Amino acid sequence: MRLRVEFTTEPFDLDEAPAHAVVAREVIEAAELDEVDVGPFGNTAEGAADQVLGAVDALLRRTLQAGATRVSLQVNVVGEGDR
């Protein structure tokens, strides 16, 4: 199964990226995912279910430890097989 996760972390800071946003980017870019798009107002990543779910677990744990007060995410099934 293939999954796509879309997520944001808060609080926002338009002047510089807060620590939790930097951590989120590091987690997602280090995960073994097929597609990653990291931006200032939203982030998406796609890959095999195990990799996406592992990345979401690390994302939640590490961004909350880094000061995020809210993590919003959505996970969608986008296909049956691995690419």
A tleap script that builds the chain and sets N, CA, C and O, in Angstrom:
source leaprc.protein.ff14SB
mol = sequence {
  NMET ARG LEU ARG VAL GLU PHE THR THR GLU
  PRO PHE ASP LEU ASP GLU ALA PRO ALA HIE
  ALA VAL VAL ALA ARG GLU VAL ILE GLU ALA
  ALA GLU LEU ASP GLU VAL ASP VAL GLY PRO
  PHE GLY ASN THR ALA GLU GLY ALA ALA ASP
  GLN VAL LEU GLY ALA VAL ASP ALA LEU LEU
  ARG ARG THR LEU GLN ALA GLY ALA THR ARG
  VAL SER LEU GLN VAL ASN VAL VAL GLY GLU
  GLY ASP CARG
}
set mol.1.N position { 0.852 -1.180 0.000 }
set mol.1.CA position { 0.000 0.000 0.000 }
set mol.1.C position { 0.892 1.235 0.000 }
set mol.1.O position { 1.912 1.283 0.687 }
set mol.2.N position { 0.488 2.230 -0.782 }
set mol.2.CA position { 1.202 3.518 -0.814 }
set mol.2.C position { 0.367 4.564 -0.085 }
set mol.2.O position { -0.859 4.599 -0.198 }
set mol.3.N position { 1.060 5.409 0.662 }
set mol.3.CA position { 0.403 6.462 1.429 }
set mol.3.C position { 1.007 7.813 1.100 }
set mol.3.O position { 2.173 7.918 0.718 }
set mol.4.N position { 0.190 8.843 1.255 }
set mol.4.CA position { 0.655 10.234 1.174 }
set mol.4.C position { 0.293 10.901 2.487 }
set mol.4.O position { -0.845 10.807 2.946 }
set mol.5.N position { 1.259 11.571 3.088 }
set mol.5.CA position { 1.009 12.330 4.304 }
set mol.5.C position { 1.193 13.815 3.991 }
set mol.5.O position { 2.145 14.213 3.319 }
set mol.6.N position { 0.272 14.610 4.487 }
set mol.6.CA position { 0.364 16.065 4.404 }
set mol.6.C position { 0.383 16.564 5.837 }
set mol.6.O position { -0.426 16.120 6.652 }
set mol.7.N position { 1.300 17.489 6.167 }
set mol.7.CA position { 1.387 17.925 7.557 }
set mol.7.C position { 1.897 19.360 7.684 }
set mol.7.O position { 2.568 19.889 6.798 }
set mol.8.N position { 1.556 19.961 8.807 }
set mol.8.CA position { 2.096 21.250 9.228 }
set mol.8.C position { 2.407 21.169 10.716 }
set mol.8.O position { 1.802 20.386 11.449 }
set mol.9.N position { 3.352 21.984 11.145 }
set mol.9.CA position { 3.646 22.106 12.569 }
set mol.9.C position { 3.462 23.569 12.960 }
set mol.9.O position { 3.658 24.478 12.154 }
set mol.10.N position { 3.087 23.766 14.202 }
set mol.10.CA position { 2.875 25.127 14.713 }
set mol.10.C position { 3.556 25.258 16.061 }
set mol.10.O position { 3.806 24.239 16.704 }
set mol.11.N position { 3.862 26.436 16.512 }
set mol.11.CA position { 3.470 27.744 15.977 }
set mol.11.C position { 4.329 28.164 14.778 }
set mol.11.O position { 5.482 27.757 14.636 }
set mol.12.N position { 3.723 28.990 13.929 }
set mol.12.CA position { 4.399 29.522 12.759 }
set mol.12.C position { 5.291 30.683 13.165 }
set mol.12.O position { 5.019 31.377 14.144 }
set mol.13.N position { 6.348 30.884 12.408 }
set mol.13.CA position { 7.208 32.051 12.555 }
set mol.13.C position { 7.645 32.414 11.148 }
set mol.13.O position { 8.402 31.676 10.518 }
set mol.14.N position { 7.175 33.542 10.657 }
set mol.14.CA position { 7.484 33.932 9.291 }
set mol.14.C position { 8.883 34.514 9.139 }
set mol.14.O position { 9.389 34.615 8.021 }
set mol.15.N position { 9.523 34.901 10.257 }
set mol.15.CA position { 10.858 35.480 10.174 }
set mol.15.C position { 11.951 34.429 10.029 }
set mol.15.O position { 12.897 34.621 9.265 }
set mol.16.N position { 11.830 33.330 10.750 }
set mol.16.CA position { 12.787 32.233 10.610 }
set mol.16.C position { 12.121 30.923 10.992 }
set mol.16.O position { 11.159 30.901 11.760 }
set mol.17.N position { 12.636 29.849 10.454 }
set mol.17.CA position { 12.041 28.535 10.717 }
set mol.17.C position { 12.265 28.141 12.175 }
set mol.17.O position { 13.405 28.110 12.637 }
set mol.18.N position { 11.180 27.840 12.909 }
set mol.18.CA position { 11.346 27.399 14.294 }
set mol.18.C position { 11.990 26.011 14.350 }
set mol.18.O position { 11.989 25.274 13.364 }
set mol.19.N position { 12.530 25.674 15.498 }
set mol.19.CA position { 13.238 24.400 15.668 }
set mol.19.C position { 12.372 23.207 15.255 }
set mol.19.O position { 12.867 22.277 14.619 }
set mol.20.N position { 11.081 23.227 15.613 }
set mol.20.CA position { 10.220 22.090 15.269 }
set mol.20.C position { 10.039 21.941 13.768 }
set mol.20.O position { 9.894 20.821 13.277 }
set mol.21.N position { 10.043 23.036 13.033 }
set mol.21.CA position { 9.919 22.967 11.571 }
set mol.21.C position { 11.197 22.406 10.949 }
set mol.21.O position { 11.138 21.642 9.986 }
set mol.22.N position { 12.336 22.781 11.492 }
set mol.22.CA position { 13.610 22.249 11.012 }
set mol.22.C position { 13.678 20.748 11.268 }
set mol.22.O position { 14.107 19.984 10.403 }
set mol.23.N position { 13.252 20.328 12.458 }
set mol.23.CA position { 13.235 18.905 12.801 }
set mol.23.C position { 12.296 18.146 11.863 }
set mol.23.O position { 12.643 17.064 11.390 }
set mol.24.N position { 11.127 18.694 11.593 }
set mol.24.CA position { 10.173 18.043 10.684 }
set mol.24.C position { 10.803 17.824 9.312 }
set mol.24.O position { 10.679 16.745 8.731 }
set mol.25.N position { 11.466 18.831 8.807 }
set mol.25.CA position { 12.129 18.715 7.501 }
set mol.25.C position { 13.207 17.636 7.540 }
set mol.25.O position { 13.319 16.838 6.609 }
set mol.26.N position { 14.003 17.606 8.612 }
set mol.26.CA position { 15.058 16.602 8.740 }
set mol.26.C position { 14.481 15.181 8.771 }
set mol.26.O position { 15.003 14.281 8.113 }
set mol.27.N position { 13.412 14.990 9.532 }
set mol.27.CA position { 12.791 13.666 9.638 }
set mol.27.C position { 12.281 13.195 8.287 }
set mol.27.O position { 12.551 12.066 7.877 }
set mol.28.N position { 11.558 14.042 7.604 }
set mol.28.CA position { 10.950 13.659 6.331 }
set mol.28.C position { 12.001 13.455 5.245 }
set mol.28.O position { 11.898 12.523 4.447 }
set mol.29.N position { 13.005 14.318 5.212 }
set mol.29.CA position { 14.037 14.167 4.182 }
set mol.29.C position { 14.916 12.946 4.437 }
set mol.29.O position { 15.468 12.384 3.491 }
set mol.30.N position { 15.059 12.522 5.694 }
set mol.30.CA position { 15.873 11.348 6.020 }
set mol.30.C position { 15.116 10.034 5.820 }
set mol.30.O position { 15.734 8.977 5.690 }
set mol.31.N position { 13.798 10.095 5.795 }
set mol.31.CA position { 12.988 8.884 5.617 }
set mol.31.C position { 13.151 8.365 4.192 }
set mol.31.O position { 13.439 9.134 3.274 }
set mol.32.N position { 12.969 7.086 4.015 }
set mol.32.CA position { 13.089 6.473 2.691 }
set mol.32.C position { 11.754 6.583 1.947 }
set mol.32.O position { 11.042 5.597 1.758 }
set mol.33.N position { 11.440 7.806 1.535 }
set mol.33.CA position { 10.181 8.079 0.846 }
set mol.33.C position { 10.460 8.422 -0.608 }
set mol.33.O position { 11.540 8.902 -0.953 }
set mol.34.N position { 9.465 8.169 -1.456 }
set mol.34.CA position { 9.638 8.380 -2.892 }
set mol.34.C position { 9.510 9.842 -3.295 }
set mol.34.O position { 10.251 10.325 -4.151 }
set mol.35.N position { 8.580 10.534 -2.681 }
set mol.35.CA position { 8.316 11.930 -3.044 }
set mol.35.C position { 8.210 12.759 -1.781 }
set mol.35.O position { 7.480 12.408 -0.854 }
set mol.36.N position { 8.944 13.864 -1.750 }
set mol.36.CA position { 8.908 14.762 -0.603 }
set mol.36.C position { 8.828 16.189 -1.120 }
set mol.36.O position { 9.591 16.577 -2.004 }
set mol.37.N position { 7.907 16.969 -0.574 }
set mol.37.CA position { 7.782 18.385 -0.914 }
set mol.37.C position { 7.640 19.146 0.394 }
set mol.37.O position { 6.599 19.082 1.049 }
set mol.38.N position { 8.686 19.863 0.770 }
set mol.38.CA position { 8.698 20.605 2.030 }
set mol.38.C position { 8.610 22.084 1.711 }
set mol.38.O position { 9.418 22.609 0.944 }
set mol.39.N position { 7.623 22.762 2.301 }
set mol.39.CA position { 7.450 24.187 2.058 }
set mol.39.C position { 7.126 24.920 3.338 }
set mol.39.O position { 6.951 24.290 4.382 }
set mol.40.N position { 7.041 26.229 3.285 }
set mol.40.CA position { 6.820 27.017 4.502 }
set mol.40.C position { 5.416 26.874 5.090 }
set mol.40.O position { 5.227 27.103 6.284 }
set mol.41.N position { 4.426 26.500 4.271 }
set mol.41.CA position { 3.050 26.441 4.773 }
set mol.41.C position { 2.421 25.065 4.702 }
set mol.41.O position { 1.269 24.892 5.099 }
set mol.42.N position { 3.145 24.098 4.211 }
set mol.42.CA position { 2.627 22.742 4.137 }
set mol.42.C position { 3.667 21.817 3.559 }
set mol.42.O position { 4.541 22.234 2.800 }
set mol.43.N position { 3.564 20.563 3.924 }
set mol.43.CA position { 4.548 19.576 3.524 }
set mol.43.C position { 3.828 18.305 3.108 }
set mol.43.O position { 2.808 17.942 3.694 }
set mol.44.N position { 4.356 17.632 2.099 }
set mol.44.CA position { 3.792 16.351 1.688 }
set mol.44.C position { 4.921 15.354 1.460 }
set mol.44.O position { 6.042 15.722 1.110 }
set mol.45.N position { 4.596 14.097 1.667 }
set mol.45.CA position { 5.541 13.020 1.390 }
set mol.45.C position { 4.729 11.796 1.001 }
set mol.45.O position { 3.598 11.611 1.449 }
set mol.46.N position { 5.323 10.971 0.166 }
set mol.46.CA position { 4.626 9.783 -0.319 }
set mol.46.C position { 5.590 8.612 -0.393 }
set mol.46.O position { 6.769 8.778 -0.708 }
set mol.47.N position { 5.073 7.424 -0.098 }
set mol.47.CA position { 5.901 6.232 -0.198 }
set mol.47.C position { 5.151 5.011 0.281 }
set mol.47.O position { 3.936 5.038 0.476 }
set mol.48.N position { 5.901 3.939 0.467 }
set mol.48.CA position { 5.329 2.692 0.963 }
set mol.48.C position { 4.787 2.919 2.378 }
set mol.48.O position { 5.320 3.727 3.137 }
set mol.49.N position { 3.733 2.200 2.712 }
set mol.49.CA position { 3.043 2.404 3.994 }
set mol.49.C position { 3.985 2.335 5.185 }
set mol.49.O position { 3.943 3.212 6.048 }
set mol.50.N position { 4.835 1.315 5.255 }
set mol.50.CA position { 5.728 1.179 6.409 }
set mol.50.C position { 6.654 2.375 6.562 }
set mol.50.O position { 6.886 2.841 7.677 }
set mol.51.N position { 7.185 2.877 5.452 }
set mol.51.CA position { 8.083 4.023 5.524 }
set mol.51.C position { 7.338 5.292 5.925 }
set mol.51.O position { 7.836 6.071 6.737 }
set mol.52.N position { 6.161 5.504 5.368 }
set mol.52.CA position { 5.378 6.695 5.716 }
set mol.52.C position { 4.960 6.654 7.185 }
set mol.52.O position { 5.083 7.651 7.896 }
set mol.53.N position { 4.470 5.507 7.635 }
set mol.53.CA position { 4.029 5.411 9.028 }
set mol.53.C position { 5.197 5.556 10.004 }
set mol.53.O position { 5.047 6.162 11.065 }
set mol.54.N position { 6.344 5.010 9.656 }
set mol.54.CA position { 7.532 5.201 10.497 }
set mol.54.C position { 7.950 6.653 10.546 }
set mol.54.O position { 8.337 7.158 11.600 }
set mol.55.N position { 7.873 7.334 9.402 }
set mol.55.CA position { 8.234 8.748 9.357 }
set mol.55.C position { 7.244 9.586 10.164 }
set mol.55.O position { 7.647 10.531 10.843 }
set mol.56.N position { 5.951 9.252 10.098 }
set mol.56.CA position { 4.942 9.984 10.879 }
set mol.56.C position { 5.189 9.815 12.375 }
set mol.56.O position { 5.079 10.777 13.134 }
set mol.57.N position { 5.519 8.603 12.800 }
set mol.57.CA position { 5.832 8.361 14.207 }
set mol.57.C position { 7.009 9.236 14.652 }
set mol.57.O position { 6.926 9.920 15.672 }
set mol.58.N position { 8.091 9.210 13.891 }
set mol.58.CA position { 9.262 10.025 14.229 }
set mol.58.C position { 8.938 11.510 14.163 }
set mol.58.O position { 9.390 12.284 15.007 }
set mol.59.N position { 8.162 11.907 13.170 }
set mol.59.CA position { 7.764 13.306 13.024 }
set mol.59.C position { 7.017 13.807 14.256 }
set mol.59.O position { 7.340 14.864 14.798 }
set mol.60.N position { 6.029 13.054 14.689 }
set mol.60.CA position { 5.252 13.468 15.865 }
set mol.60.C position { 6.121 13.550 17.115 }
set mol.60.O position { 6.085 14.544 17.840 }
set mol.61.N position { 6.888 12.518 17.358 }
set mol.61.CA position { 7.717 12.487 18.563 }
set mol.61.C position { 8.750 13.606 18.582 }
set mol.61.O position { 8.901 14.305 19.584 }
set mol.62.N position { 9.457 13.771 17.475 }
set mol.62.CA position { 10.566 14.727 17.456 }
set mol.62.C position { 10.120 16.178 17.369 }
set mol.62.O position { 10.743 17.044 17.982 }
set mol.63.N position { 9.043 16.469 16.613 }
set mol.63.CA position { 8.605 17.869 16.534 }
set mol.63.C position { 7.988 18.333 17.849 }
set mol.63.O position { 8.171 19.484 18.245 }
set mol.64.N position { 7.262 17.454 18.524 }
set mol.64.CA position { 6.713 17.829 19.833 }
set mol.64.C position { 7.834 18.064 20.842 }
set mol.64.O position { 7.760 18.992 21.647 }
set mol.65.N position { 8.858 17.239 20.803 }
set mol.65.CA position { 10.010 17.439 21.684 }
set mol.65.C position { 10.747 18.735 21.351 }
set mol.65.O position { 11.358 19.348 22.226 }
set mol.66.N position { 10.687 19.146 20.094 }
set mol.66.CA position { 11.384 20.353 19.649 }
set mol.66.C position { 10.550 21.622 19.825 }
set mol.66.O position { 10.976 22.700 19.413 }
set mol.67.N position { 9.367 21.506 20.434 }
set mol.67.CA position { 8.593 22.703 20.744 }
set mol.67.C position { 7.321 22.923 19.956 }
set mol.67.O position { 6.659 23.942 20.154 }
set mol.68.N position { 6.952 22.018 19.075 }
set mol.68.CA position { 5.680 22.189 18.369 }
set mol.68.C position { 4.538 22.102 19.378 }
set mol.68.O position { 4.538 21.254 20.269 }
set mol.69.N position { 3.580 22.986 19.220 }
set mol.69.CA position { 2.399 22.954 20.085 }
set mol.69.C position { 1.206 22.328 19.377 }
set mol.69.O position { 0.183 22.032 19.994 }
set mol.70.N position { 1.356 22.129 18.059 }
set mol.70.CA position { 0.301 21.499 17.272 }
set mol.70.C position { 0.920 20.898 16.021 }
set mol.70.O position { 1.740 21.528 15.353 }
set mol.71.N position { 0.521 19.685 15.718 }
set mol.71.CA position { 0.918 19.039 14.466 }
set mol.71.C position { -0.374 18.584 13.802 }
set mol.71.O position { -1.113 17.766 14.350 }
set mol.72.N position { -0.633 19.119 12.628 }
set mol.72.CA position { -1.818 18.726 11.867 }
set mol.72.C position { -1.358 17.831 10.729 }
set mol.72.O position { -0.419 18.159 10.004 }
set mol.73.N position { -2.039 16.687 10.580 }
set mol.73.CA position { -1.649 15.825 9.480 }
set mol.73.C position { -2.834 15.069 8.925 }
set mol.73.O position { -3.853 14.858 9.583 }
set mol.74.N position { -2.650 14.678 7.699 }
set mol.74.CA position { -3.655 13.887 6.985 }
set mol.74.C position { -2.913 12.798 6.246 }
set mol.74.O position { -1.897 13.064 5.605 }
set mol.75.N position { -3.407 11.574 6.327 }
set mol.75.CA position { -2.801 10.449 5.624 }
set mol.75.C position { -3.833 9.880 4.657 }
set mol.75.O position { -4.969 9.602 5.040 }
set mol.76.N position { -3.430 9.711 3.410 }
set mol.76.CA position { -4.315 9.154 2.379 }
set mol.76.C position { -3.679 7.954 1.720 }
set mol.76.O position { -2.470 7.925 1.493 }
set mol.77.N position { -4.499 6.957 1.411 }
set mol.77.CA position { -4.055 5.835 0.597 }
set mol.77.C position { -4.078 6.312 -0.851 }
set mol.77.O position { -5.097 6.808 -1.332 }
set mol.78.N position { -2.947 6.158 -1.545 }
set mol.78.CA position { -2.859 6.629 -2.925 }
set mol.78.C position { -2.559 5.511 -3.912 }
set mol.78.O position { -2.496 5.749 -5.118 }
set mol.79.N position { -2.376 4.312 -3.419 }
set mol.79.CA position { -2.119 3.188 -4.324 }
set mol.79.C position { -1.943 1.903 -3.565 }
set mol.79.O position { -1.806 1.898 -2.342 }
set mol.80.N position { -1.948 0.819 -4.296 }
set mol.80.CA position { -1.848 -0.489 -3.648 }
set mol.80.C position { -0.440 -1.011 -3.577 }
set mol.80.O position { -0.094 -1.676 -2.600 }
set mol.81.N position { 0.399 -0.742 -4.571 }
set mol.81.CA position { 1.729 -1.332 -4.591 }
set mol.81.C position { 2.821 -0.328 -4.290 }
set mol.81.O position { 2.593 0.881 -4.272 }
set mol.82.N position { 4.024 -0.858 -4.053 }
set mol.82.CA position { 5.198 0.008 -3.893 }
set mol.82.C position { 5.715 0.362 -5.272 }
set mol.82.O position { 5.588 -0.416 -6.217 }
set mol.83.N position { 6.298 1.544 -5.377 }
set mol.83.CA position { 6.898 1.959 -6.642 }
set mol.83.C position { 8.311 1.496 -6.709 }
set mol.83.O position { 8.996 1.746 -7.701 }
savepdb mol mol.pdb
quit
